[in-house]
Amino acid sequence: MEVLRAILIHLVVSAAGIFLYWQLCLKMKRDNVENPPFVALFILFGIHGGWLIIFLTLQFWYWAGMASLGGLGLLSVAPIVTLGMSIYLFTNRKLSNYHYASYLASLAYVCFILAFIGYRVFFW
């Protein structure tokens, strides 16, 4: 049963995320999106998929050092990357709905993480 949980959490969730990203890329190509935000969406899928894996690990599996490292990266490195993406996507946000949604998602992530860290620091 433990092996099945590990496979579902780490392999199936990751494969589903890659499949959904690929489908989104194909949809952007079909819609003839000018300068599609492939890299930004890949990073956003990775970040949100990482949080999903951490949540599922907390609920259904054993916490490990790799989960701690992943969480640390999602709390420290990912906000810097998404801040840079939101600055870059700000100029391109009017190209398509995909650009605008990527811009909003990256900006919302930065705001959420800053609010979370501020809450934890001031109300610990």
mmCIF file of C-alpha atoms in Angstrom:
data_model
loop_
_atom_site.group_PDB
_atom_site.id
_atom_site.type_symbol
_atom_site.label_atom_id
_atom_site.label_comp_id
_atom_site.label_asym_id
_atom_site.label_seq_id
_atom_site.Cartn_x
_atom_site.Cartn_y
_atom_site.Cartn_z
ATOM 1 C CA MET A 1 0.000 0.000 0.000
ATOM 2 C CA GLU A 2 2.868 2.394 0.795
ATOM 3 C CA VAL A 3 4.448 1.858 -2.609
ATOM 4 C CA LEU A 4 1.130 2.573 -4.304
ATOM 5 C CA ARG A 5 0.781 5.827 -2.351
ATOM 6 C CA ALA A 6 4.296 6.867 -3.326
ATOM 7 C CA ILE A 7 3.644 6.099 -6.992
ATOM 8 C CA LEU A 8 0.353 7.997 -6.973
ATOM 9 C CA ILE A 9 1.777 11.029 -5.209
ATOM 10 C CA HIS A 10 5.090 11.364 -6.979
ATOM 11 C CA LEU A 11 4.636 9.796 -10.402
ATOM 12 C CA VAL A 12 0.957 10.091 -11.290
ATOM 13 C CA VAL A 13 0.614 13.695 -10.109
ATOM 14 C CA SER A 14 3.790 14.691 -11.964
ATOM 15 C CA ALA A 15 2.736 12.875 -15.137
ATOM 16 C CA ALA A 16 -0.723 14.458 -14.984
ATOM 17 C CA GLY A 17 0.843 17.906 -14.628
ATOM 18 C CA ILE A 18 3.130 17.346 -17.610
ATOM 19 C CA PHE A 19 0.192 16.064 -19.651
ATOM 20 C CA LEU A 20 -1.975 19.084 -18.776
ATOM 21 C CA TYR A 21 0.900 21.450 -19.579
ATOM 22 C CA TRP A 22 1.386 19.755 -22.930
ATOM 23 C CA GLN A 23 -2.342 20.032 -23.701
ATOM 24 C CA LEU A 24 -2.255 23.734 -22.818
ATOM 25 C CA CYS A 25 0.725 24.272 -25.130
ATOM 26 C CA LEU A 26 -1.113 22.524 -27.968
ATOM 27 C CA LYS A 27 -4.165 24.714 -27.336
ATOM 28 C CA MET A 28 -2.020 27.856 -27.486
ATOM 29 C CA LYS A 29 -0.560 26.681 -30.804
ATOM 30 C CA ARG A 30 -4.062 25.960 -32.169
ATOM 31 C CA ASP A 31 -5.186 29.428 -31.068
ATOM 32 C CA ASN A 32 -2.163 30.993 -32.828
ATOM 33 C CA VAL A 33 -1.070 32.874 -29.723
ATOM 34 C CA GLU A 34 1.620 35.431 -30.493
ATOM 35 C CA ASN A 35 4.796 34.706 -28.510
ATOM 36 C CA PRO A 36 3.171 32.094 -26.219
ATOM 37 C CA PRO A 37 4.344 32.042 -22.578
ATOM 38 C CA PHE A 38 5.600 28.435 -22.642
ATOM 39 C CA VAL A 39 8.408 28.935 -20.118
ATOM 40 C CA ALA A 40 6.309 30.972 -17.691
ATOM 41 C CA LEU A 41 3.533 28.395 -17.719
ATOM 42 C CA PHE A 42 6.031 25.549 -17.286
ATOM 43 C CA ILE A 43 7.438 27.260 -14.191
ATOM 44 C CA LEU A 44 3.962 27.953 -12.815
ATOM 45 C CA PHE A 45 2.885 24.352 -13.402
ATOM 46 C CA GLY A 46 6.032 23.193 -11.610
ATOM 47 C CA ILE A 47 5.492 25.484 -8.634
ATOM 48 C CA HIS A 48 1.823 24.673 -8.163
ATOM 49 C CA GLY A 49 2.471 20.988 -8.777
ATOM 50 C CA GLY A 50 5.176 21.123 -6.131
ATOM 51 C CA TRP A 51 2.706 22.519 -3.619
ATOM 52 C CA LEU A 52 0.221 19.806 -4.561
ATOM 53 C CA ILE A 53 2.847 17.113 -3.989
ATOM 54 C CA ILE A 54 3.790 18.634 -0.630
ATOM 55 C CA PHE A 55 0.120 18.742 0.414
ATOM 56 C CA LEU A 56 -0.434 15.133 -0.644
ATOM 57 C CA THR A 57 2.759 14.074 1.137
ATOM 58 C CA LEU A 58 1.527 15.740 4.316
ATOM 59 C CA GLN A 59 -1.846 14.026 4.082
ATOM 60 C CA PHE A 60 -1.060 10.545 2.826
ATOM 61 C CA TRP A 61 2.628 9.725 3.131
ATOM 62 C CA TYR A 62 5.743 10.213 5.237
ATOM 63 C CA TRP A 63 7.470 13.555 5.534
ATOM 64 C CA ALA A 64 11.071 13.360 4.383
ATOM 65 C CA GLY A 65 14.081 15.575 3.903
ATOM 66 C CA MET A 66 13.342 15.968 0.198
ATOM 67 C CA ALA A 67 9.899 17.357 1.022
ATOM 68 C CA SER A 68 11.562 19.846 3.364
ATOM 69 C CA LEU A 69 13.985 20.914 0.639
ATOM 70 C CA GLY A 70 11.121 21.241 -1.841
ATOM 71 C CA GLY A 71 9.106 23.349 0.583
ATOM 72 C CA LEU A 72 12.112 25.540 1.289
ATOM 73 C CA GLY A 73 12.609 26.085 -2.422
ATOM 74 C CA LEU A 74 8.940 26.907 -2.916
ATOM 75 C CA LEU A 75 9.097 29.446 -0.083
ATOM 76 C CA SER A 76 12.454 31.042 -0.941
ATOM 77 C CA VAL A 77 13.415 30.619 -4.605
ATOM 78 C CA ALA A 78 9.998 30.363 -6.283
ATOM 79 C CA PRO A 79 8.755 33.826 -5.162
ATOM 80 C CA ILE A 80 11.882 35.445 -6.624
ATOM 81 C CA VAL A 81 11.405 33.584 -9.910
ATOM 82 C CA THR A 82 7.693 34.422 -10.092
ATOM 83 C CA LEU A 83 8.414 38.063 -9.251
ATOM 84 C CA GLY A 84 10.770 38.214 -12.216
ATOM 85 C CA MET A 85 8.173 36.499 -14.385
ATOM 86 C CA SER A 86 5.465 38.924 -13.328
ATOM 87 C CA ILE A 87 7.708 41.878 -14.199
ATOM 88 C CA TYR A 88 8.468 40.350 -17.606
ATOM 89 C CA LEU A 89 4.853 39.363 -18.266
ATOM 90 C CA PHE A 90 3.558 42.800 -17.276
ATOM 91 C CA THR A 91 4.650 44.192 -20.636
ATOM 92 C CA ASN A 92 3.140 41.248 -22.538
ATOM 93 C CA ARG A 93 -0.076 40.839 -20.549
ATOM 94 C CA LYS A 94 -2.227 42.318 -23.321
ATOM 95 C CA LEU A 95 -1.056 39.896 -26.004
ATOM 96 C CA SER A 96 -3.505 37.146 -25.023
ATOM 97 C CA ASN A 97 -5.552 35.737 -22.190
ATOM 98 C CA TYR A 98 -2.759 33.201 -21.618
ATOM 99 C CA HIS A 99 -0.252 35.984 -21.020
ATOM 100 C CA TYR A 100 -2.647 37.806 -18.726
ATOM 101 C CA ALA A 101 -3.457 34.662 -16.720
ATOM 102 C CA SER A 102 0.264 33.856 -16.405
ATOM 103 C CA TYR A 103 0.935 37.395 -15.220
ATOM 104 C CA LEU A 104 -1.854 37.225 -12.629
ATOM 105 C CA ALA A 105 -0.828 33.764 -11.408
ATOM 106 C CA SER A 106 2.814 34.771 -10.944
ATOM 107 C CA LEU A 107 1.904 38.027 -9.206
ATOM 108 C CA ALA A 108 -0.663 36.285 -6.985
ATOM 109 C CA TYR A 109 1.922 33.702 -5.966
ATOM 110 C CA VAL A 110 4.383 36.383 -4.880
ATOM 111 C CA CYS A 111 1.678 38.217 -2.924
ATOM 112 C CA PHE A 112 0.427 35.026 -1.281
ATOM 113 C CA ILE A 113 3.897 33.894 -0.194
ATOM 114 C CA LEU A 114 4.771 37.348 1.142
ATOM 115 C CA ALA A 115 1.499 37.454 3.079
ATOM 116 C CA PHE A 116 2.100 33.929 4.406
ATOM 117 C CA ILE A 117 5.649 34.713 5.529
ATOM 118 C CA GLY A 118 4.521 38.016 7.058
ATOM 119 C CA TYR A 119 1.748 36.271 8.940
ATOM 120 C CA ARG A 120 4.108 33.588 10.230
ATOM 121 C CA VAL A 121 6.703 36.167 11.327
ATOM 122 C CA PHE A 122 4.321 38.543 13.092
ATOM 123 C CA PHE A 123 1.795 36.069 14.512
ATOM 124 C CA TRP A 124 3.938 33.061 15.317
#
